[in-house]
Coordinates of N, CA, C and O in Angstrom, one line a residue:
X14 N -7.0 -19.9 20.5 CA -8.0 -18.9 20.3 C -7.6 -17.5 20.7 O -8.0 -16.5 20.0
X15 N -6.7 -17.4 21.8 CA -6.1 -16.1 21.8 C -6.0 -15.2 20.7 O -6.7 -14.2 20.5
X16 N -4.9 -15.8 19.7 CA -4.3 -15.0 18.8 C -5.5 -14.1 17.7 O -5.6 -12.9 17.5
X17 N -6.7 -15.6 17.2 CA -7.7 -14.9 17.4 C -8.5 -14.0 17.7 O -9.1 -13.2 16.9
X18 N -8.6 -14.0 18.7 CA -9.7 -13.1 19.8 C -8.9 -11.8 19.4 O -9.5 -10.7 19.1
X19 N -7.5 -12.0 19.4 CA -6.5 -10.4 19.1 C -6.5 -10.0 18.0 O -6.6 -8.8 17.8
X20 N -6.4 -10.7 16.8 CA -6.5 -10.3 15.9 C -7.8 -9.7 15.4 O -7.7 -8.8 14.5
X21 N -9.3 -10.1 16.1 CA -10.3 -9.3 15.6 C -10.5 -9.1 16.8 O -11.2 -10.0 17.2
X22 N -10.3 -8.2 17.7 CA -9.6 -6.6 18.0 C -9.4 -5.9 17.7 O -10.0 -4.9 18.0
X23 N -7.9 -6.0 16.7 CA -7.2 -5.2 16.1 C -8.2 -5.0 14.9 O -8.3 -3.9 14.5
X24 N -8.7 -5.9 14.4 CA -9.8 -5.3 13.0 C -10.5 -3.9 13.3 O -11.0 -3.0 12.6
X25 N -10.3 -3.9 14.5 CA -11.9 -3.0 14.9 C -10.7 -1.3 15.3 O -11.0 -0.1 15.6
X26 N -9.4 -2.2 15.0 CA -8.3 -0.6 15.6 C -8.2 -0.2 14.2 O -7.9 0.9 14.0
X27 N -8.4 -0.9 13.3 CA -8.2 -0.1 12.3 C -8.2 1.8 11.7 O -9.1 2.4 11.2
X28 N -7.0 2.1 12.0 CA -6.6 3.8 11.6 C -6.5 3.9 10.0 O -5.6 3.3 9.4
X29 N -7.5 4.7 9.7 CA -7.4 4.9 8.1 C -7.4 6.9 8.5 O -8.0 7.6 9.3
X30 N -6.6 7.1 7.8 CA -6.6 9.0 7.7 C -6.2 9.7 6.5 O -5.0 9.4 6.0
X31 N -6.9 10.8 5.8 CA -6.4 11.3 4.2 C -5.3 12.0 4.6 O -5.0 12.0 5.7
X32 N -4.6 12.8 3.7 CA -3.9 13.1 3.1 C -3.8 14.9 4.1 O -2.8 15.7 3.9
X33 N -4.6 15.1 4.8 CA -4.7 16.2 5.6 C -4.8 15.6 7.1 O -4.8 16.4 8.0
X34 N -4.8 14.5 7.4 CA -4.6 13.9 8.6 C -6.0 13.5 9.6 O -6.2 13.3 10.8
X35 N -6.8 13.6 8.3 CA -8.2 13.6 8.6 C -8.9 12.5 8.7 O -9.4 12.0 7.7
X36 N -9.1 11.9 10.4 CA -9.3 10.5 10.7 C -11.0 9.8 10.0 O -12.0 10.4 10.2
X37 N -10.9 8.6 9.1 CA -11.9 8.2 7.8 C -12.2 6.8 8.6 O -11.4 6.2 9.4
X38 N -13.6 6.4 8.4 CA -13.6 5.0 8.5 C -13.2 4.1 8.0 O -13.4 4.2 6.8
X39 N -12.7 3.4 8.2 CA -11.9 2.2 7.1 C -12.8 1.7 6.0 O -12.3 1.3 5.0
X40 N -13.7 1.6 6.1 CA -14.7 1.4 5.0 C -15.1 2.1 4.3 O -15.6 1.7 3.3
X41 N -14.8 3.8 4.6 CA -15.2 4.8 3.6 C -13.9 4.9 3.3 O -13.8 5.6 2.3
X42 N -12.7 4.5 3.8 CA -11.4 4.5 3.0 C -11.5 3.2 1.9 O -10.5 3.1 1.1
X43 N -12.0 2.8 1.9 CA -11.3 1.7 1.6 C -12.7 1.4 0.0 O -12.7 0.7 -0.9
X44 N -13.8 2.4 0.4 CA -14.6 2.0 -1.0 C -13.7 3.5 -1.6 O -13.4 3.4 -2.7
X45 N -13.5 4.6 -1.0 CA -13.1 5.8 -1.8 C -12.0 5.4 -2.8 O -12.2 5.5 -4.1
X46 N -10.7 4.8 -2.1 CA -9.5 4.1 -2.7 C -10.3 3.1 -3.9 O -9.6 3.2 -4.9
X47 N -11.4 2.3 -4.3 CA -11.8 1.4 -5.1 C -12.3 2.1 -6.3 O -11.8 1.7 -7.4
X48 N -13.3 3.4 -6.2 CA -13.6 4.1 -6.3 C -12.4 4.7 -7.4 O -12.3 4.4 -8.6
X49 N -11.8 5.3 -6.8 CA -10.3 6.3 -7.5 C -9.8 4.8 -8.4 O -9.7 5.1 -9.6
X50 N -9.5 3.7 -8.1 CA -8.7 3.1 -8.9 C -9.7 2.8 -10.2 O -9.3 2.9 -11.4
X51 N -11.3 2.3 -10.2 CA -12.0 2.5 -10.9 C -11.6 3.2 -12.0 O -11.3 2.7 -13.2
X52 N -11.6 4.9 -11.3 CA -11.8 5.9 -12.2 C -10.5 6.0 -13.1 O -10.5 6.3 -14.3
X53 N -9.4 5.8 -12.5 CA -7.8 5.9 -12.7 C -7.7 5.0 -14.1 O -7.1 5.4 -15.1
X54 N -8.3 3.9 -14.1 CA -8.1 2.7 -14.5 C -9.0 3.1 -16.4 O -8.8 2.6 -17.5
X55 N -9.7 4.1 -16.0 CA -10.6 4.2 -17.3 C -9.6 5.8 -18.3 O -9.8 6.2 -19.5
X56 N -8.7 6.2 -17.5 CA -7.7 6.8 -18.1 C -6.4 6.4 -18.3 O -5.4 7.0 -18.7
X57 N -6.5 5.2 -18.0 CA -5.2 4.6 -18.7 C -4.2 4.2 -17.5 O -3.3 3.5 -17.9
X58 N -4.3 4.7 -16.1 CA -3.5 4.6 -15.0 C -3.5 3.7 -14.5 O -4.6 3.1 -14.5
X59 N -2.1 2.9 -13.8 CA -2.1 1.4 -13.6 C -1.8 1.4 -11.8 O -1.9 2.4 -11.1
X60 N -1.5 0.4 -11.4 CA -1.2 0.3 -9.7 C 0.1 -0.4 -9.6 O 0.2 -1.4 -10.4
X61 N 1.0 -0.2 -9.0 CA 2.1 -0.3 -8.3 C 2.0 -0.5 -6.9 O 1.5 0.3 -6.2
X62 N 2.7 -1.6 -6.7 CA 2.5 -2.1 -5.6 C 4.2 -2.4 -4.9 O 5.2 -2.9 -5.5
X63 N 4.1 -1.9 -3.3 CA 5.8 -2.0 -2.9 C 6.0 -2.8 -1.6 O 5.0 -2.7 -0.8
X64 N 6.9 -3.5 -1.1 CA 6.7 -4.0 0.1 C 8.3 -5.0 0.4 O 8.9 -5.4 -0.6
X65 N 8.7 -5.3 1.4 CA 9.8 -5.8 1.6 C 9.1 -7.3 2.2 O 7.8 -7.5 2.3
X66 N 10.1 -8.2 2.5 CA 9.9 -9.4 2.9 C 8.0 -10.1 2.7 O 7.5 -10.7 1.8
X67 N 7.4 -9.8 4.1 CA 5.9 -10.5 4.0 C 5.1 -9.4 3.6 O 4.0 -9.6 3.1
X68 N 5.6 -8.0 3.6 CA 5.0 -7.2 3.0 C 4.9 -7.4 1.7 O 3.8 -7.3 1.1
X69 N 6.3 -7.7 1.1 CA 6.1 -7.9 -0.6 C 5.6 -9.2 -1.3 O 5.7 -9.8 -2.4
X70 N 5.1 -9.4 -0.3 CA 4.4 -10.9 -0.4 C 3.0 -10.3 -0.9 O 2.3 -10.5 -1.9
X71 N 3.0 -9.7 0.0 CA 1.4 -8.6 -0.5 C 1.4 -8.1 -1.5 O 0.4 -8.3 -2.2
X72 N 2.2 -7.4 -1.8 CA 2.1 -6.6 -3.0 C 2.0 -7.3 -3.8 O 1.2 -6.9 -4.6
X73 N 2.7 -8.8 -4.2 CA 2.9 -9.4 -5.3 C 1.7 -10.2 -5.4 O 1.5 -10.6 -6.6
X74 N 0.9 -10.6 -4.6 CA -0.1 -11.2 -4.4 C -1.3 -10.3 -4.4 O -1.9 -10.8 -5.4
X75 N -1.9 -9.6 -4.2 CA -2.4 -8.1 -4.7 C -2.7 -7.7 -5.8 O -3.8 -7.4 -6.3
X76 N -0.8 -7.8 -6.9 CA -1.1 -7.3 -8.4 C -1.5 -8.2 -8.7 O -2.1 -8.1 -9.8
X77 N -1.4 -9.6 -8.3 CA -2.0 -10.4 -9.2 C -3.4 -10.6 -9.3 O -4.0 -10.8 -10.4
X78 N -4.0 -10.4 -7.8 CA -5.6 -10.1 -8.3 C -6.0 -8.9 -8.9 O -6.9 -8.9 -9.7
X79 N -5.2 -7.7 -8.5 CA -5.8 -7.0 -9.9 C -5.7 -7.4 -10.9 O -6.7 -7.3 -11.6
X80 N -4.9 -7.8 -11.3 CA -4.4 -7.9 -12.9 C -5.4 -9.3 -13.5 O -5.6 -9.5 -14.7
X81 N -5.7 -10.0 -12.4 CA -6.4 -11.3 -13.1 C -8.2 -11.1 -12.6 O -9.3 -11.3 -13.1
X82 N -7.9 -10.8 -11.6 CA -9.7 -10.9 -11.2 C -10.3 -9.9 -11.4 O -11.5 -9.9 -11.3
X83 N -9.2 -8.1 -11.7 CA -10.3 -7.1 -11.8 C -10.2 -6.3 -13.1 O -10.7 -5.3 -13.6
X84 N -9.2 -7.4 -13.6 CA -9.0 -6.8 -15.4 C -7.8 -5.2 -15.1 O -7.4 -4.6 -16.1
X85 N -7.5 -4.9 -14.0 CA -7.0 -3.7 -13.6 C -5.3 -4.0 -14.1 O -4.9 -5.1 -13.8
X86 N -4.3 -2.9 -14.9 CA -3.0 -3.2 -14.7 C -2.5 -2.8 -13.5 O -2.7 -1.7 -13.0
X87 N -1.4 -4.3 -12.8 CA -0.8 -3.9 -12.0 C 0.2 -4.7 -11.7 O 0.2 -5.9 -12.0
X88 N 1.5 -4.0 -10.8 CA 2.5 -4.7 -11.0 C 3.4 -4.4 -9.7 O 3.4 -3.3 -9.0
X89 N 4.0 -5.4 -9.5 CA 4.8 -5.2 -8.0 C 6.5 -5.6 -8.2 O 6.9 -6.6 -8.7
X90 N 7.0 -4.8 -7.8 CA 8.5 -4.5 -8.0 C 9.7 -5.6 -6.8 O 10.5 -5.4 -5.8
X91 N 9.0 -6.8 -7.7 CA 9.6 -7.6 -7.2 C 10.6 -8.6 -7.9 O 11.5 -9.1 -7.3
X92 N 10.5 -8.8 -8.9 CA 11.7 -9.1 -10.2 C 13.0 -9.3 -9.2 O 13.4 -8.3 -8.5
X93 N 13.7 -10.8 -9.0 CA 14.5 -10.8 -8.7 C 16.2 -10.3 -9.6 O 17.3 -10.1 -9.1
X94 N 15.9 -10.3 -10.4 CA 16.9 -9.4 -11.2 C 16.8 -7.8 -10.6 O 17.5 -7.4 -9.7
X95 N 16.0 -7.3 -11.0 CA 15.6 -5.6 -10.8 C 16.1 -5.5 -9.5 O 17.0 -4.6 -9.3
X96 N 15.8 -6.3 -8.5 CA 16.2 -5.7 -7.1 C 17.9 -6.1 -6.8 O 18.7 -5.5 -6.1
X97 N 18.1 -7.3 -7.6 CA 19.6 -7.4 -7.5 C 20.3 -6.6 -7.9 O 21.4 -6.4 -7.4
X98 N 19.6 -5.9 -9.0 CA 21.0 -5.0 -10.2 C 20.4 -3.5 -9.7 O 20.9 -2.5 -10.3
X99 N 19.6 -3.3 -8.8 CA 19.2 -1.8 -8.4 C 20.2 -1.6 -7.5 O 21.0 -0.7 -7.5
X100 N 20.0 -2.9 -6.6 CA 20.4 -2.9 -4.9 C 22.0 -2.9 -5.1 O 22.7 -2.3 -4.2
X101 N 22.7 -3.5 -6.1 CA 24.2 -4.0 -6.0 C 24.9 -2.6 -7.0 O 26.1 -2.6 -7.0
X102 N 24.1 -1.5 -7.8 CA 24.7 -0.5 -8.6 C 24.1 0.7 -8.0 O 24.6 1.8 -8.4
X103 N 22.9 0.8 -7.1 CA 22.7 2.2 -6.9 C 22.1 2.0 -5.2 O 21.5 3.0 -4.9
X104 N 22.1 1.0 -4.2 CA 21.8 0.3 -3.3 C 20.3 0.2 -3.3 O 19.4 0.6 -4.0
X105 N 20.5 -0.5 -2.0 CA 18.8 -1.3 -1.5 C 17.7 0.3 -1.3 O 16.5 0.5 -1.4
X106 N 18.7 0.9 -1.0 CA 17.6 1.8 -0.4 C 16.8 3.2 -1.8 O 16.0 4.1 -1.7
X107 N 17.2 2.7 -2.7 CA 16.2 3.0 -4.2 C 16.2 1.9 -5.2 O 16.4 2.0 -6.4
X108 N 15.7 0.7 -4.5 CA 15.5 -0.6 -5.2 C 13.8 0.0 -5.6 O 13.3 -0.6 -6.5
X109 N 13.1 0.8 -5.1 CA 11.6 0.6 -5.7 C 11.7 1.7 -6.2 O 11.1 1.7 -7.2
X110 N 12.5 3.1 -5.7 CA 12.6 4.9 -6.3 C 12.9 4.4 -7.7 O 12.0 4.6 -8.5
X111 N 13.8 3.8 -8.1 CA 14.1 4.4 -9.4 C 13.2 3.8 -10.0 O 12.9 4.3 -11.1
X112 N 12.5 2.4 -9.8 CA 12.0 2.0 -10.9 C 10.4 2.4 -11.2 O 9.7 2.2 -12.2
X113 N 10.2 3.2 -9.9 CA 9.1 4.5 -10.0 C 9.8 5.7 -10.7 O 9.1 6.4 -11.4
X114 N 10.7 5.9 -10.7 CA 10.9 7.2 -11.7 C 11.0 6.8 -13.4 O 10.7 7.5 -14.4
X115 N 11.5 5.5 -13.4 CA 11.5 5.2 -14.8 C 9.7 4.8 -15.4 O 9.1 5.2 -16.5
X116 N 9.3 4.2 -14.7 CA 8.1 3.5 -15.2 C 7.2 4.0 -14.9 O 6.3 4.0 -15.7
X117 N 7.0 4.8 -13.4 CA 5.6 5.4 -13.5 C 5.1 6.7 -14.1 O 5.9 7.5 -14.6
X118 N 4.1 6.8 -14.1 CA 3.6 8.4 -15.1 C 2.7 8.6 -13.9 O 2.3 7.7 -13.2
X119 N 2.1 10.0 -13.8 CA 1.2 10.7 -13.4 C 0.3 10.3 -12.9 O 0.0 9.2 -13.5
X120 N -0.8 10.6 -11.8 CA -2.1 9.8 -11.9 C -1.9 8.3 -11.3 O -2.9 7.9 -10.8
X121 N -0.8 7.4 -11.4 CA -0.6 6.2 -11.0 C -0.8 6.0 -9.3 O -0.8 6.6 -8.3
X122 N -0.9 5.3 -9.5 CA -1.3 4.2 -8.1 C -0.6 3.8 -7.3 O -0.3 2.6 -7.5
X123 N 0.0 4.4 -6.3 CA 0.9 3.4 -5.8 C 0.8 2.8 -4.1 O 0.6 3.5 -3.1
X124 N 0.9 2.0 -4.0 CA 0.6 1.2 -2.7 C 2.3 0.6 -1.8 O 3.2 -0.2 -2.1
X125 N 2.2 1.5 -0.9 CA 3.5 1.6 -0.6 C 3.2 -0.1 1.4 O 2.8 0.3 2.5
X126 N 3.4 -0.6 1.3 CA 3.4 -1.3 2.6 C 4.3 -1.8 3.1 O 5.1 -2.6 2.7
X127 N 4.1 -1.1 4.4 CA 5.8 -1.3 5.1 C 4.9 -1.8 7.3 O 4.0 -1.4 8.1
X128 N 5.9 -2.8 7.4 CA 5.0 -3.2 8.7 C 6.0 -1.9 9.3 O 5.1 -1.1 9.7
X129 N 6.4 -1.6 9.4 CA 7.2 -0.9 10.3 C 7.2 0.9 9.7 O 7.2 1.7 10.6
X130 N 7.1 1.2 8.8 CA 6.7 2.8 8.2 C 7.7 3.4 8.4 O 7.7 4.6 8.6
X131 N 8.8 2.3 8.2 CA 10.3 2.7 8.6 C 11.2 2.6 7.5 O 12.3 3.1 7.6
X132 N 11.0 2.1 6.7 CA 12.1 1.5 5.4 C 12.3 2.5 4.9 O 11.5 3.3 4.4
X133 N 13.6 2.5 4.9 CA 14.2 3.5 3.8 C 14.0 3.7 2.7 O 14.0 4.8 2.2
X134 N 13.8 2.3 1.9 CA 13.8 2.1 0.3 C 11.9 2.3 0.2 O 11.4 3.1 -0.6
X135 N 11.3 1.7 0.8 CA 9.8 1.9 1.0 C 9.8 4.1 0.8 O 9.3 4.8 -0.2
X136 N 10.2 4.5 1.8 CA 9.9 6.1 2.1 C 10.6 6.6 0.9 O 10.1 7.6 0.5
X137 N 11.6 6.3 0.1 CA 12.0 7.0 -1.3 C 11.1 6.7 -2.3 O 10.6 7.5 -3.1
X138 N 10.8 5.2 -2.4 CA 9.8 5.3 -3.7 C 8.7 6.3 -3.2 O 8.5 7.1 -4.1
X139 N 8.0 6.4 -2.1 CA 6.8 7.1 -1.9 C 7.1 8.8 -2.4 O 6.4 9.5 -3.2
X140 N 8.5 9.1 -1.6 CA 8.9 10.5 -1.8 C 8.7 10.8 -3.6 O 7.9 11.7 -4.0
X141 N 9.5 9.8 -4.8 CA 9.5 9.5 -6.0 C 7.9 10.0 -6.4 O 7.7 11.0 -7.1
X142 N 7.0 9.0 -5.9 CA 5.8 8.7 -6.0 C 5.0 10.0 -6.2 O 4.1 10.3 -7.1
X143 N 5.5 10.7 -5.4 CA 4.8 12.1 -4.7 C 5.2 12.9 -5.9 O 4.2 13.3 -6.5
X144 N 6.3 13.3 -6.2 CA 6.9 14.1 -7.3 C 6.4 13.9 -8.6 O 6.3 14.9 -9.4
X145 N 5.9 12.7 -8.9 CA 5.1 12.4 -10.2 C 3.9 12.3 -10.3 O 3.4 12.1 -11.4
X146 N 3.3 12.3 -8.9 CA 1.9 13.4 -8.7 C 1.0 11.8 -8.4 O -0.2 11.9 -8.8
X147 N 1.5 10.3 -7.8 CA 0.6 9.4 -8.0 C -0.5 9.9 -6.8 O -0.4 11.1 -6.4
X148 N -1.3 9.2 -6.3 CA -2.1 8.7 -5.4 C -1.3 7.8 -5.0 O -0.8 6.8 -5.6
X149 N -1.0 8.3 -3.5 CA -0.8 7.0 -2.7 C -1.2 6.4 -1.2 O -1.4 7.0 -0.1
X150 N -1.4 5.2 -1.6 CA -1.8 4.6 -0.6 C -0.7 4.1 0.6 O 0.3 3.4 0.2
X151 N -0.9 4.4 2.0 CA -0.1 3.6 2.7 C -0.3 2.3 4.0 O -1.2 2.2 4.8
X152 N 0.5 1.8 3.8 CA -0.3 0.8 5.0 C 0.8 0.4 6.2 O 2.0 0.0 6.1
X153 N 0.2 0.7 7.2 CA 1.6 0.4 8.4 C 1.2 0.2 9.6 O 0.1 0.6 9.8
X154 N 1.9 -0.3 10.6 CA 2.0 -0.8 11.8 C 2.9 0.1 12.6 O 3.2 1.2 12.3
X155 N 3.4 -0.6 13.7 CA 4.1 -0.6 14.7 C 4.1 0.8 15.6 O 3.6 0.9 16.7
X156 N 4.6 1.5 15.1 CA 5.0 3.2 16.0 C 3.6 4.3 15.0 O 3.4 4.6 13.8
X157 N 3.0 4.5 16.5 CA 1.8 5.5 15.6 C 2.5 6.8 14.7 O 2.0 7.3 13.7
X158 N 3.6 7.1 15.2 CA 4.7 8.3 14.1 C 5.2 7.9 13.4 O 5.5 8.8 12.6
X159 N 5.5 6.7 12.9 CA 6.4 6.4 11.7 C 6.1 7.3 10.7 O 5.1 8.1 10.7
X160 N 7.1 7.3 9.6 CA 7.4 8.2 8.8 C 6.3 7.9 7.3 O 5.7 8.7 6.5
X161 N 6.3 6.7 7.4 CA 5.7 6.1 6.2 C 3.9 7.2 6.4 O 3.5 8.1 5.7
X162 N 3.4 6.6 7.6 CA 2.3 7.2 8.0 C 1.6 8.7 7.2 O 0.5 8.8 6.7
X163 N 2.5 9.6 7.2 CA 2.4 11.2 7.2 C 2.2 11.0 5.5 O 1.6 11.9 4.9
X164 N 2.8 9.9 4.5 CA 2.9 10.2 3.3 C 1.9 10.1 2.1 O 2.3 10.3 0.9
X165 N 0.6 9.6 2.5 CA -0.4 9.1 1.4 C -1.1 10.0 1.7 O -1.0 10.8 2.6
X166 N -2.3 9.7 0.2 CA -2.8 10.6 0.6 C -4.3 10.2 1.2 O -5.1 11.0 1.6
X167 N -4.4 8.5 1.1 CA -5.1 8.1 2.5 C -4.0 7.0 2.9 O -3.6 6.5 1.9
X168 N -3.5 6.6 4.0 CA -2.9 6.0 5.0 C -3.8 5.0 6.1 O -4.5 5.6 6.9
X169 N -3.8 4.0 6.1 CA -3.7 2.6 7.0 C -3.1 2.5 7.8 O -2.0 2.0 7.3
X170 N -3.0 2.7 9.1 CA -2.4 2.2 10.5 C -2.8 1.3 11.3 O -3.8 1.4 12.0
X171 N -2.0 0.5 11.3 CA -2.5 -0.6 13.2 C -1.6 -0.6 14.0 O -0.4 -0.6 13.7
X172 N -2.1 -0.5 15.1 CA -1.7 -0.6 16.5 C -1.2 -2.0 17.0 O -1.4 -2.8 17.9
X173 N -0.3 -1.8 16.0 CA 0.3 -3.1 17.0 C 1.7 -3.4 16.5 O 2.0 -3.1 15.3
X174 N 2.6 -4.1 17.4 CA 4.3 -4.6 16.9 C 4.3 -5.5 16.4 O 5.4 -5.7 15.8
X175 N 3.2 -6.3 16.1 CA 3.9 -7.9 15.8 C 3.6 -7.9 14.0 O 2.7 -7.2 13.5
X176 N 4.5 -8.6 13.3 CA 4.4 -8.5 12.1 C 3.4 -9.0 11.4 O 3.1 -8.6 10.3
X177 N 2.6 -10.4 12.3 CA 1.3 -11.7 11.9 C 1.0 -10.4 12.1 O 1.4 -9.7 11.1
X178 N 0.3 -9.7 13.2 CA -0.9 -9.3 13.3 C -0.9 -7.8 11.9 O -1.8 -7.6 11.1
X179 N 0.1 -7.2 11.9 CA 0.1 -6.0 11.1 C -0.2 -6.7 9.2 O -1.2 -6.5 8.5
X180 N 0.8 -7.5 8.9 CA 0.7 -8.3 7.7 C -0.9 -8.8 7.3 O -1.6 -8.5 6.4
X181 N -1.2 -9.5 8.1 CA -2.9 -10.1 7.9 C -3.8 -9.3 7.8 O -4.8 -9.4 7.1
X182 N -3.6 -7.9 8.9 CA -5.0 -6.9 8.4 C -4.3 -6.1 7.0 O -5.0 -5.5 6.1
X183 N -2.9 -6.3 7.0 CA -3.1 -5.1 5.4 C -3.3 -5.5 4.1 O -3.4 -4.8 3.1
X184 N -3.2 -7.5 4.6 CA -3.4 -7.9 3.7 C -5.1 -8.1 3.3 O -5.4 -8.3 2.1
X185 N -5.9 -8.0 4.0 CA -7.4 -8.0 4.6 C -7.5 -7.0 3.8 O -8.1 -7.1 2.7
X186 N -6.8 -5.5 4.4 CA -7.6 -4.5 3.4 C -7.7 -4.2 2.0 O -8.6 -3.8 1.3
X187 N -6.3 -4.7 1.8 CA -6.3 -5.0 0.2 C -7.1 -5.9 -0.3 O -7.2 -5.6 -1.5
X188 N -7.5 -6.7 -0.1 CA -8.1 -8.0 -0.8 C -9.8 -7.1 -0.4 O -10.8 -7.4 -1.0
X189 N -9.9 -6.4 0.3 CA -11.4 -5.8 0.7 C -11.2 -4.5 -0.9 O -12.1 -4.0 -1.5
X190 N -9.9 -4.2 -1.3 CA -10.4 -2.8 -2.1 C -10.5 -3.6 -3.1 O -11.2 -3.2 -4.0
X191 N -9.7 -5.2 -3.5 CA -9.7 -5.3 -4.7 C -11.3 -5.9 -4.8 O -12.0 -5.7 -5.8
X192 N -11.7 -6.5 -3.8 CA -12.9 -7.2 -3.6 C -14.2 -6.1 -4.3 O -15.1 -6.2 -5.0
X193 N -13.5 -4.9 -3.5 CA -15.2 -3.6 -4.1 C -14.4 -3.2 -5.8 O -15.0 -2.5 -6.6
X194 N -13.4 -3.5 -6.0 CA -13.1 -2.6 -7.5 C -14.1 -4.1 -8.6 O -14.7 -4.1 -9.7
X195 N -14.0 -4.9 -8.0 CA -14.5 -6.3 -8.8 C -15.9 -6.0 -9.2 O -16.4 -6.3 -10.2
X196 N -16.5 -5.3 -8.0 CA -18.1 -5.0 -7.6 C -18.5 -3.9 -8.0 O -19.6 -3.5 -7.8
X197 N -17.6 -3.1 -8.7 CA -18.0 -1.7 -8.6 C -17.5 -2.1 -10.7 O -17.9 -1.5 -11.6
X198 N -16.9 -2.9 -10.6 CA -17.0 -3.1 -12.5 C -18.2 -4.2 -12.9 O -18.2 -4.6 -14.0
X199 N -18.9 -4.6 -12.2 CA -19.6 -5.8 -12.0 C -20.7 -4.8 -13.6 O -21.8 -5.4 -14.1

């Protein structure tokens, strides 16, 4: 029951902050983000989704409820080919950059989750992201400075090291924005 008891704890540490560093409730982050993809979604803009190991578990689990439960396009850059022939001709660390520079347009969506707000290849697609003007969302753990943090233009933080605990609430929040985009097309 411990692990438990800590993990809804940490629900309640939930750091959500915009794009000016301006501290939001997780719940008004998290309907505004539903909101924007709504609106995104009715001009043609899709969601991209990024994440390494249990992170990209998320992501790929994510696009699939958009894509199946909210009618929303979305896609996560996990293609075991794509990351093999990114990673082995231009390395690991623009395995998600370039295939944001080739595929995304304007206006797009992009959901960058990294437990640690440390990845190299995570912080280039975002940089990418930025340049082609998406919305981005970030989600991170471990060191309240990480780098990932400073780059959305709303941002998800928790306070804590361990990867269960960071993985389960970001997975939580996501399944909470796809949950209101479901309700908000209802």
């Amino acid at each position: 029951m411990e692990y438990f008891n800590e993990l809804s704890r940490l629900f309640k540490k939930i750091e959500a902050r915009d794009d000016q560093r301006k501290v939001l409730p997780a719940k008004k982050a998290i309907l505004r983000i539903s909101n924007l993809i709504i609106e995104k979604n009715k001009i043609g803009n899709k969601i991209i989704l990024i994440g390494n190991g249990g992170s990209a578990s998320i992501a790929s689990h994510i696009a699939i409820d958009f894509l199946k439960n909210a009618s929303i396009p979305a896609e996560a850059f996990n293609d075991a080919s794509l990351l093999t022939c990114i990673s082995n001709d231009l390395g690991y660390e623009y395995v998600f950059q370039k295939p944001i520079e080739m595929l995304g347009k304007e206006n797009d969506i992009l959901f960058s989750i990294s437990s640690s707000g440390a990845s190299r290849n995570i912080l280039n697609a975002t940089y990418a992201a930025r340049k082609k003007n998406f919305f981005i969302i970030t989600l991170s753990g471990f060191d309240k400075n990480n780098a990932l943090r400073a780059l959305g233009d709303l941002n998800f933080y928790l306070p804590s090291n361990s990867y269960g605990y960071v993985e389960i609430i970001h997975l939580a929040i996501c399944h909470a924005i796809v949950d209101n985009v479901i309700l908000g097309k209802a």
